């Protein structure tokens, strides 16, 4: 029977590159709403009539379509390799959250010039895991031994059937009916489903998952185009509900094929890629921090106001790169402290 094979000590650079790309897509996903023209509502769409304005709307929809798979890819990687529950791994995760919570408070104080960002003790502990993803991933980490045991008890066919049943319920209850437990895909329950898919892809013998890499990319882009068309059709007929959502089956398929594209890339062990990928989660913790998130969004709005509609995108992408580089640099302090001091306490 197939069993989960945990991540080797030497990280595979094709998957590490996907981590970097996924985090850049997270930044893009959070940037798109700051572009005022073309916000995805029926009312705003009705206000733009010129061809250039409509082109802007299409560009924003395209960026949203291609970037919405960002979180999915992170969890597919976790499912592929399998999370190995260890005290050292848990401590590393919690220390990373704690470090960036403190770092962001310090940065906010430096920016504002006062001590107002200093939280109370209760608020401080709540900000360590601020946001839906850190909370949900922490829960996934704790339930991963149960998921791993289930995965190891199934053969490929059994696991595949269960995933189909899981996503029938997820699509109907979570996506269409909006059941609270799913929280629109921003929940540990939804991450568990993606984790199972990642584990299944590792053992799957289905031909639809064994295409050449270029076809995987074509499917990803084609489904993204389908999402744009679907959104435009809904807006034209007066339906303001957006089809974009983490539980949308099309979005999940997009994530699968983007994941498969990177899985099939032949990249040898690359120290540079692995160096930057190690700080991918830190980029999330930084730009989604409760004290800095609004300031970063405000910076992007200023970029949109001071530059042209399309040139602002180029400037914004440069800001993504700078944010990633800054976080990677600061994160070296976190890695050094952890390896130099924290690990010794665990021995």
Tab-separated table of C-alpha atoms in Angstrom:
chain	number	residue	atom	x	y	z
A	1	UNK	CA	0.000	0.000	0.000
A	2	UNK	CA	1.185	3.485	-0.839
A	3	UNK	CA	2.261	5.600	2.103
A	4	UNK	CA	3.091	9.270	2.526
A	5	UNK	CA	6.699	10.134	1.888
A	6	UNK	CA	7.722	13.145	3.881
A	7	UNK	CA	9.760	16.009	2.497
A	8	UNK	CA	13.424	15.115	2.088
A	9	UNK	CA	16.116	17.183	3.750
A	10	UNK	CA	17.188	18.537	0.349
A	11	UNK	CA	14.190	20.517	-0.837
A	12	UNK	CA	13.065	20.024	-4.428
A	13	UNK	CA	13.570	23.352	-6.164
A	14	UNK	CA	10.652	23.023	-8.587
A	15	UNK	CA	8.239	22.953	-5.647
A	16	UNK	CA	10.219	25.665	-3.883
A	17	UNK	CA	9.855	27.841	-6.981
A	18	UNK	CA	6.099	27.231	-6.792
A	19	UNK	CA	6.158	28.518	-3.208
A	20	UNK	CA	7.762	31.745	-4.406
A	21	UNK	CA	5.359	32.123	-7.320
A	22	UNK	CA	2.385	31.370	-5.069
A	23	UNK	CA	3.424	34.084	-2.618
A	24	UNK	CA	3.805	36.576	-5.449
A	25	UNK	CA	0.281	35.590	-6.514
A	26	UNK	CA	-0.887	36.236	-2.935
A	27	UNK	CA	0.487	39.765	-3.223
A	28	UNK	CA	-1.186	40.176	-6.610
A	29	UNK	CA	-4.467	38.820	-5.245
A	30	UNK	CA	-4.398	41.390	-2.438
A	31	UNK	CA	-3.309	44.179	-4.801
A	32	UNK	CA	-6.128	43.837	-7.362
A	33	UNK	CA	-8.888	45.198	-5.046
A	34	UNK	CA	-6.875	48.416	-4.652
A	35	UNK	CA	-7.366	49.155	-8.366
A	36	UNK	CA	-10.571	51.163	-8.096
A	37	UNK	CA	-11.586	50.913	-11.740
A	38	UNK	CA	-13.030	47.530	-12.517
A	39	UNK	CA	-13.864	46.329	-9.020
A	40	UNK	CA	-15.933	43.218	-9.506
A	41	UNK	CA	-19.498	44.432	-9.029
A	42	UNK	CA	-22.329	44.832	-11.497
A	43	UNK	CA	-22.694	48.543	-10.668
A	44	UNK	CA	-19.054	49.415	-11.314
A	45	UNK	CA	-19.024	47.368	-14.509
A	46	UNK	CA	-22.020	49.309	-15.789
A	47	UNK	CA	-20.147	52.599	-15.309
A	48	UNK	CA	-17.331	51.842	-17.741
A	49	UNK	CA	-18.244	52.162	-21.411
A	50	UNK	CA	-15.038	53.044	-23.261
A	51	UNK	CA	-12.873	50.328	-24.772
A	52	UNK	CA	-9.873	51.327	-22.646
A	53	UNK	CA	-11.932	51.185	-19.449
A	54	UNK	CA	-13.311	47.790	-20.378
A	55	UNK	CA	-9.776	46.633	-21.087
A	56	UNK	CA	-8.863	47.665	-17.557
A	57	UNK	CA	-11.786	45.670	-16.187
A	58	UNK	CA	-10.692	42.639	-18.197
A	59	UNK	CA	-7.112	43.030	-16.984
A	60	UNK	CA	-8.257	43.179	-13.359
A	61	UNK	CA	-10.484	40.149	-13.826
A	62	UNK	CA	-7.610	38.289	-15.470
A	63	UNK	CA	-5.243	39.079	-12.614
A	64	UNK	CA	-7.836	37.989	-10.093
A	65	UNK	CA	-8.467	34.752	-11.994
A	66	UNK	CA	-4.809	33.795	-12.199
A	67	UNK	CA	-3.924	34.785	-8.632
A	68	UNK	CA	-6.813	33.217	-6.712
A	69	UNK	CA	-5.081	29.820	-6.724
A	70	UNK	CA	-2.262	31.101	-4.491
A	71	UNK	CA	-3.325	29.542	-1.177
A	72	UNK	CA	-4.387	26.288	-2.816
A	73	UNK	CA	-0.905	25.672	-4.210
A	74	UNK	CA	0.730	26.047	-0.796
A	75	UNK	CA	-1.521	23.368	0.683
A	76	UNK	CA	-1.184	21.058	-2.325
A	77	UNK	CA	2.572	21.106	-1.681
A	78	UNK	CA	1.956	20.217	1.974
A	79	UNK	CA	-0.304	17.346	0.946
A	80	UNK	CA	2.167	16.072	-1.648
A	81	UNK	CA	5.002	15.772	0.859
A	82	UNK	CA	2.891	15.234	3.960
A	83	UNK	CA	3.137	17.311	7.121
A	84	UNK	CA	5.198	15.456	9.696
A	85	UNK	CA	4.026	16.411	13.156
A	86	UNK	CA	7.100	17.066	15.294
A	87	UNK	CA	7.671	19.375	18.229
A	88	UNK	CA	10.572	20.944	16.349
A	89	UNK	CA	8.380	21.660	13.320
A	90	UNK	CA	5.604	23.049	15.503
A	91	UNK	CA	8.055	25.234	17.407
A	92	UNK	CA	9.518	26.528	14.159
A	93	UNK	CA	6.045	27.454	12.877
A	94	UNK	CA	5.011	29.180	16.106
A	95	UNK	CA	8.347	30.972	16.440
A	96	UNK	CA	8.017	32.305	12.898
A	97	UNK	CA	4.564	33.706	13.727
A	98	UNK	CA	5.834	35.183	17.005
A	99	UNK	CA	8.914	36.731	15.412
A	100	UNK	CA	6.961	38.452	12.664
A	101	UNK	CA	4.301	39.648	15.088
A	102	UNK	CA	7.001	41.409	17.132
A	103	UNK	CA	8.852	42.609	14.018
A	104	UNK	CA	5.700	44.126	12.504
A	105	UNK	CA	4.847	45.923	15.764
A	106	UNK	CA	8.380	47.387	15.803
A	107	UNK	CA	8.121	48.429	12.141
A	108	UNK	CA	4.720	50.029	12.754
A	109	UNK	CA	6.130	52.012	15.683
A	110	UNK	CA	9.039	53.201	13.549
A	111	UNK	CA	6.662	54.245	10.739
A	112	UNK	CA	4.154	56.059	12.959
A	113	UNK	CA	6.673	57.493	15.387
A	114	UNK	CA	4.552	56.666	18.432
A	115	UNK	CA	3.771	53.712	20.658
A	116	UNK	CA	0.113	53.300	19.657
A	117	UNK	CA	0.774	49.961	17.887
A	118	UNK	CA	1.843	48.434	21.219
A	119	UNK	CA	-0.949	45.935	21.981
A	120	UNK	CA	-2.256	44.648	25.269
A	121	UNK	CA	-1.154	41.190	26.357
A	122	UNK	CA	-4.426	39.650	25.151
A	123	UNK	CA	-4.288	41.467	21.806
A	124	UNK	CA	-0.638	40.534	21.346
A	125	UNK	CA	-1.330	36.804	21.566
A	126	UNK	CA	-4.278	37.122	19.194
A	127	UNK	CA	-2.133	38.922	16.621
A	128	UNK	CA	0.446	36.129	16.575
A	129	UNK	CA	-1.951	34.030	14.501
A	130	UNK	CA	-3.840	36.990	13.007
A	131	UNK	CA	-5.790	36.223	9.848
A	132	UNK	CA	-7.675	33.203	8.644
A	133	UNK	CA	-4.753	31.394	7.003
A	134	UNK	CA	-2.306	31.154	9.952
A	135	UNK	CA	-5.139	29.973	12.198
A	136	UNK	CA	-6.369	27.417	9.670
A	137	UNK	CA	-2.890	26.155	8.836
A	138	UNK	CA	-2.099	25.689	12.513
A	139	UNK	CA	-5.237	23.555	12.858
A	140	UNK	CA	-4.256	21.607	9.733
A	141	UNK	CA	-0.842	21.005	11.277
A	142	UNK	CA	-2.426	19.455	14.359
A	143	UNK	CA	-4.892	17.253	12.448
A	144	UNK	CA	-2.315	16.182	9.840
A	145	UNK	CA	-1.441	12.925	11.716
A	146	UNK	CA	-5.113	11.904	11.450
A	147	UNK	CA	-5.221	12.816	7.759
A	148	UNK	CA	-1.947	10.973	7.137
A	149	UNK	CA	-3.275	7.848	8.832
A	150	UNK	CA	-6.408	7.978	6.670
A	151	UNK	CA	-4.374	8.552	3.497
A	152	UNK	CA	-2.090	5.629	4.303
A	153	UNK	CA	-5.090	3.358	4.944
A	154	UNK	CA	-6.528	3.979	1.453
A	155	UNK	CA	-5.450	2.834	-1.942
A	156	UNK	CA	-5.489	5.257	-4.854
A	157	UNK	CA	-9.060	4.457	-5.917
A	158	UNK	CA	-10.492	4.713	-2.403
A	159	UNK	CA	-8.771	8.017	-1.718
A	160	UNK	CA	-9.917	9.406	-5.064
A	161	UNK	CA	-13.535	8.453	-4.375
A	162	UNK	CA	-13.477	10.073	-0.955
A	163	UNK	CA	-12.070	13.314	-2.419
A	164	UNK	CA	-14.876	13.358	-4.995
A	165	UNK	CA	-17.474	12.950	-2.237
A	166	UNK	CA	-15.723	15.607	-0.154
A	167	UNK	CA	-15.850	18.149	-2.985
A	168	UNK	CA	-19.423	17.382	-3.950
A	169	UNK	CA	-20.365	18.394	-0.425
A	170	UNK	CA	-17.919	21.309	-0.490
A	171	UNK	CA	-19.232	22.622	-3.817
A	172	UNK	CA	-22.894	22.353	-2.854
A	173	UNK	CA	-22.780	23.172	0.838
A	174	UNK	CA	-19.755	25.433	0.995
A	175	UNK	CA	-19.725	27.206	-2.381
A	176	UNK	CA	-23.390	27.320	-3.445
A	177	UNK	CA	-25.206	27.341	-0.098
A	178	UNK	CA	-22.516	29.144	1.904
A	179	UNK	CA	-22.487	26.860	4.945
A	180	UNK	CA	-20.744	28.621	7.801
A	181	UNK	CA	-18.323	25.782	8.566
A	182	UNK	CA	-16.625	26.283	5.198
A	183	UNK	CA	-16.265	30.063	5.610
A	184	UNK	CA	-16.048	30.514	1.835
A	185	UNK	CA	-12.974	28.275	1.718
A	186	UNK	CA	-11.094	30.277	4.335
A	187	UNK	CA	-11.132	27.524	6.928
A	188	UNK	CA	-9.144	24.548	8.164
A	189	UNK	CA	-11.845	22.271	6.747
A	190	UNK	CA	-11.155	23.524	3.238
A	191	UNK	CA	-7.399	23.205	3.727
A	192	UNK	CA	-7.920	19.562	4.712
A	193	UNK	CA	-9.558	18.905	1.350
A	194	UNK	CA	-6.643	20.460	-0.525
A	195	UNK	CA	-4.213	18.478	1.614
A	196	UNK	CA	-5.954	15.254	0.553
A	197	UNK	CA	-5.779	16.290	-3.106
A	198	UNK	CA	-2.033	16.900	-2.800
A	199	UNK	CA	-1.557	13.431	-1.315
A	200	UNK	CA	-3.701	11.892	-4.042
A	201	UNK	CA	-1.784	13.588	-6.873
A	202	UNK	CA	1.410	11.962	-5.621
A	203	UNK	CA	0.064	8.447	-6.137
A	204	UNK	CA	-2.433	9.069	-8.947
A	205	UNK	CA	-2.035	7.117	-12.194
A	206	UNK	CA	-4.816	8.974	-14.036
A	207	UNK	CA	-3.824	10.142	-17.508
A	208	UNK	CA	-5.454	13.557	-16.992
A	209	UNK	CA	-2.759	14.255	-14.401
A	210	UNK	CA	0.059	12.855	-16.549
A	211	UNK	CA	0.015	15.388	-19.370
A	212	UNK	CA	3.107	17.244	-20.497
A	213	UNK	CA	3.893	20.355	-18.499
A	214	UNK	CA	2.935	22.771	-21.293
A	215	UNK	CA	-0.557	21.289	-21.432
A	216	UNK	CA	-0.923	21.720	-17.671
A	217	UNK	CA	-0.126	25.418	-18.102
A	218	UNK	CA	-2.560	25.715	-21.001
A	219	UNK	CA	-5.328	24.187	-18.876
A	220	UNK	CA	-4.532	26.570	-16.005
A	221	UNK	CA	-4.666	29.591	-18.318
A	222	UNK	CA	-7.733	28.286	-20.156
A	223	UNK	CA	-9.674	27.807	-16.932
A	224	UNK	CA	-8.571	31.283	-15.847
A	225	UNK	CA	-9.985	32.697	-19.089
A	226	UNK	CA	-13.188	30.748	-18.411
A	227	UNK	CA	-13.456	32.457	-15.023
A	228	UNK	CA	-13.179	35.882	-16.680
A	229	UNK	CA	-15.882	35.026	-19.203
A	230	UNK	CA	-18.139	33.602	-16.492
A	231	UNK	CA	-17.762	36.755	-14.405
A	232	UNK	CA	-18.557	39.005	-17.374
A	233	UNK	CA	-21.643	36.981	-18.293
A	234	UNK	CA	-22.961	37.153	-14.735
A	235	UNK	CA	-22.356	40.903	-14.582
A	236	UNK	CA	-24.066	41.491	-17.920
A	237	UNK	CA	-27.219	39.697	-16.800
A	238	UNK	CA	-27.280	41.666	-13.553
A	239	UNK	CA	-25.911	39.071	-11.111
A	240	UNK	CA	-23.490	40.811	-8.771
A	241	UNK	CA	-22.411	37.652	-6.920
A	242	UNK	CA	-18.824	36.975	-7.875
A	243	UNK	CA	-17.868	33.457	-9.043
A	244	UNK	CA	-14.456	33.979	-7.494
A	245	UNK	CA	-14.025	31.955	-4.352
A	246	UNK	CA	-11.672	29.399	-2.885
A	247	UNK	CA	-14.369	26.696	-3.067
A	248	UNK	CA	-15.182	27.179	-6.748
A	249	UNK	CA	-14.398	23.826	-8.459
A	250	UNK	CA	-12.875	25.699	-11.416
A	251	UNK	CA	-10.437	27.478	-9.090
A	252	UNK	CA	-9.475	24.173	-7.482
A	253	UNK	CA	-8.818	22.637	-10.912
A	254	UNK	CA	-6.711	25.668	-11.844
A	255	UNK	CA	-4.599	25.170	-8.731
A	256	UNK	CA	-4.162	21.460	-9.484
A	257	UNK	CA	-2.852	22.088	-12.992
A	258	UNK	CA	-0.578	24.947	-11.965
A	259	UNK	CA	0.801	22.626	-9.269
A	260	UNK	CA	1.296	19.837	-11.834
A	261	UNK	CA	3.099	22.232	-14.179
A	262	UNK	CA	5.718	23.028	-11.543
A	263	UNK	CA	5.847	19.407	-10.423
A	264	UNK	CA	6.997	18.413	-13.905
A	265	UNK	CA	9.649	21.118	-14.263
A	266	UNK	CA	13.136	19.682	-14.355
A	267	UNK	CA	14.963	21.989	-11.965
A	268	UNK	CA	17.987	20.675	-10.162
A	269	UNK	CA	18.671	21.579	-6.557
A	270	UNK	CA	18.993	25.359	-6.672
A	271	UNK	CA	20.321	27.103	-3.564
A	272	UNK	CA	19.045	30.534	-4.621
A	273	UNK	CA	15.470	29.322	-5.166
A	274	UNK	CA	15.516	27.383	-1.904
A	275	UNK	CA	16.956	30.375	-0.039
A	276	UNK	CA	14.100	32.672	-1.050
A	277	UNK	CA	11.380	30.040	-0.720
A	278	UNK	CA	12.278	29.522	2.948
A	279	UNK	CA	10.859	32.982	3.695
A	280	UNK	CA	7.660	32.746	1.630
A	281	UNK	CA	5.383	32.427	4.659
A	282	UNK	CA	7.151	35.386	6.264
A	283	UNK	CA	6.040	37.554	3.340
A	284	UNK	CA	2.448	36.618	4.132
A	285	UNK	CA	2.863	37.305	7.852
A	286	UNK	CA	4.367	40.706	7.064
A	287	UNK	CA	1.980	42.126	4.483
A	288	UNK	CA	-1.161	40.711	6.130
A	289	UNK	CA	-0.216	41.919	9.600
A	290	UNK	CA	-2.979	43.781	11.438
A	291	UNK	CA	-0.750	46.865	11.861
A	292	UNK	CA	0.859	46.951	8.411
A	293	UNK	CA	-1.716	45.437	6.057
A	294	UNK	CA	-3.734	48.642	5.617
A	295	UNK	CA	-0.556	50.678	5.143
A	296	UNK	CA	0.634	48.377	2.355
A	297	UNK	CA	-2.792	48.513	0.682
A	298	UNK	CA	-2.669	52.298	1.010
A	299	UNK	CA	0.746	52.303	-0.681
A	300	UNK	CA	-0.711	50.325	-3.583
A	301	UNK	CA	-3.632	52.775	-3.879
A	302	UNK	CA	-1.162	55.652	-4.020
A	303	UNK	CA	0.746	53.834	-6.750
A	304	UNK	CA	-2.493	53.462	-8.725
A	305	UNK	CA	-3.235	57.185	-8.336
A	306	UNK	CA	0.213	58.522	-9.215
A	307	UNK	CA	0.988	56.241	-12.149
A	308	UNK	CA	-0.926	55.302	-15.252
A	309	UNK	CA	-3.502	52.540	-15.101
A	310	UNK	CA	-1.214	50.000	-16.715
A	311	UNK	CA	2.166	51.403	-15.666
A	312	UNK	CA	0.932	51.260	-12.068
A	313	UNK	CA	0.808	47.473	-12.410
A	314	UNK	CA	4.491	47.417	-13.308
A	315	UNK	CA	5.329	49.614	-10.317
A	316	UNK	CA	3.164	47.400	-8.093
A	317	UNK	CA	4.994	44.274	-9.269
A	318	UNK	CA	8.272	45.986	-8.414
A	319	UNK	CA	6.829	46.609	-4.947
A	320	UNK	CA	5.996	42.888	-4.674
A	321	UNK	CA	9.620	42.034	-5.395
A	322	UNK	CA	10.894	44.623	-2.908
A	323	UNK	CA	8.503	43.364	-0.212
A	324	UNK	CA	9.700	39.816	-0.801
A	325	UNK	CA	13.364	40.871	-0.685
A	326	UNK	CA	12.825	42.923	2.484
A	327	UNK	CA	11.049	40.061	4.245
A	328	UNK	CA	13.715	37.578	3.170
A	329	UNK	CA	16.418	39.856	4.571
A	330	UNK	CA	14.671	40.370	7.919
A	331	UNK	CA	13.755	36.700	8.043
A	332	UNK	CA	17.435	35.780	8.164
A	333	UNK	CA	17.435	37.189	11.694
A	334	UNK	CA	14.552	34.893	12.590
A	335	UNK	CA	16.288	31.866	11.056
A	336	UNK	CA	19.575	32.685	12.841
A	337	UNK	CA	17.884	33.106	16.239
A	338	UNK	CA	15.946	29.880	15.787
A	339	UNK	CA	18.957	27.815	14.722
A	340	UNK	CA	21.315	29.432	17.228
A	341	UNK	CA	19.120	29.503	20.340
A	342	UNK	CA	15.652	27.986	20.044
A	343	UNK	CA	16.737	24.610	18.648
A	344	UNK	CA	19.114	24.142	21.578
A	345	UNK	CA	16.180	24.343	24.002
A	346	UNK	CA	14.490	21.492	22.143
A	347	UNK	CA	17.393	19.068	22.421
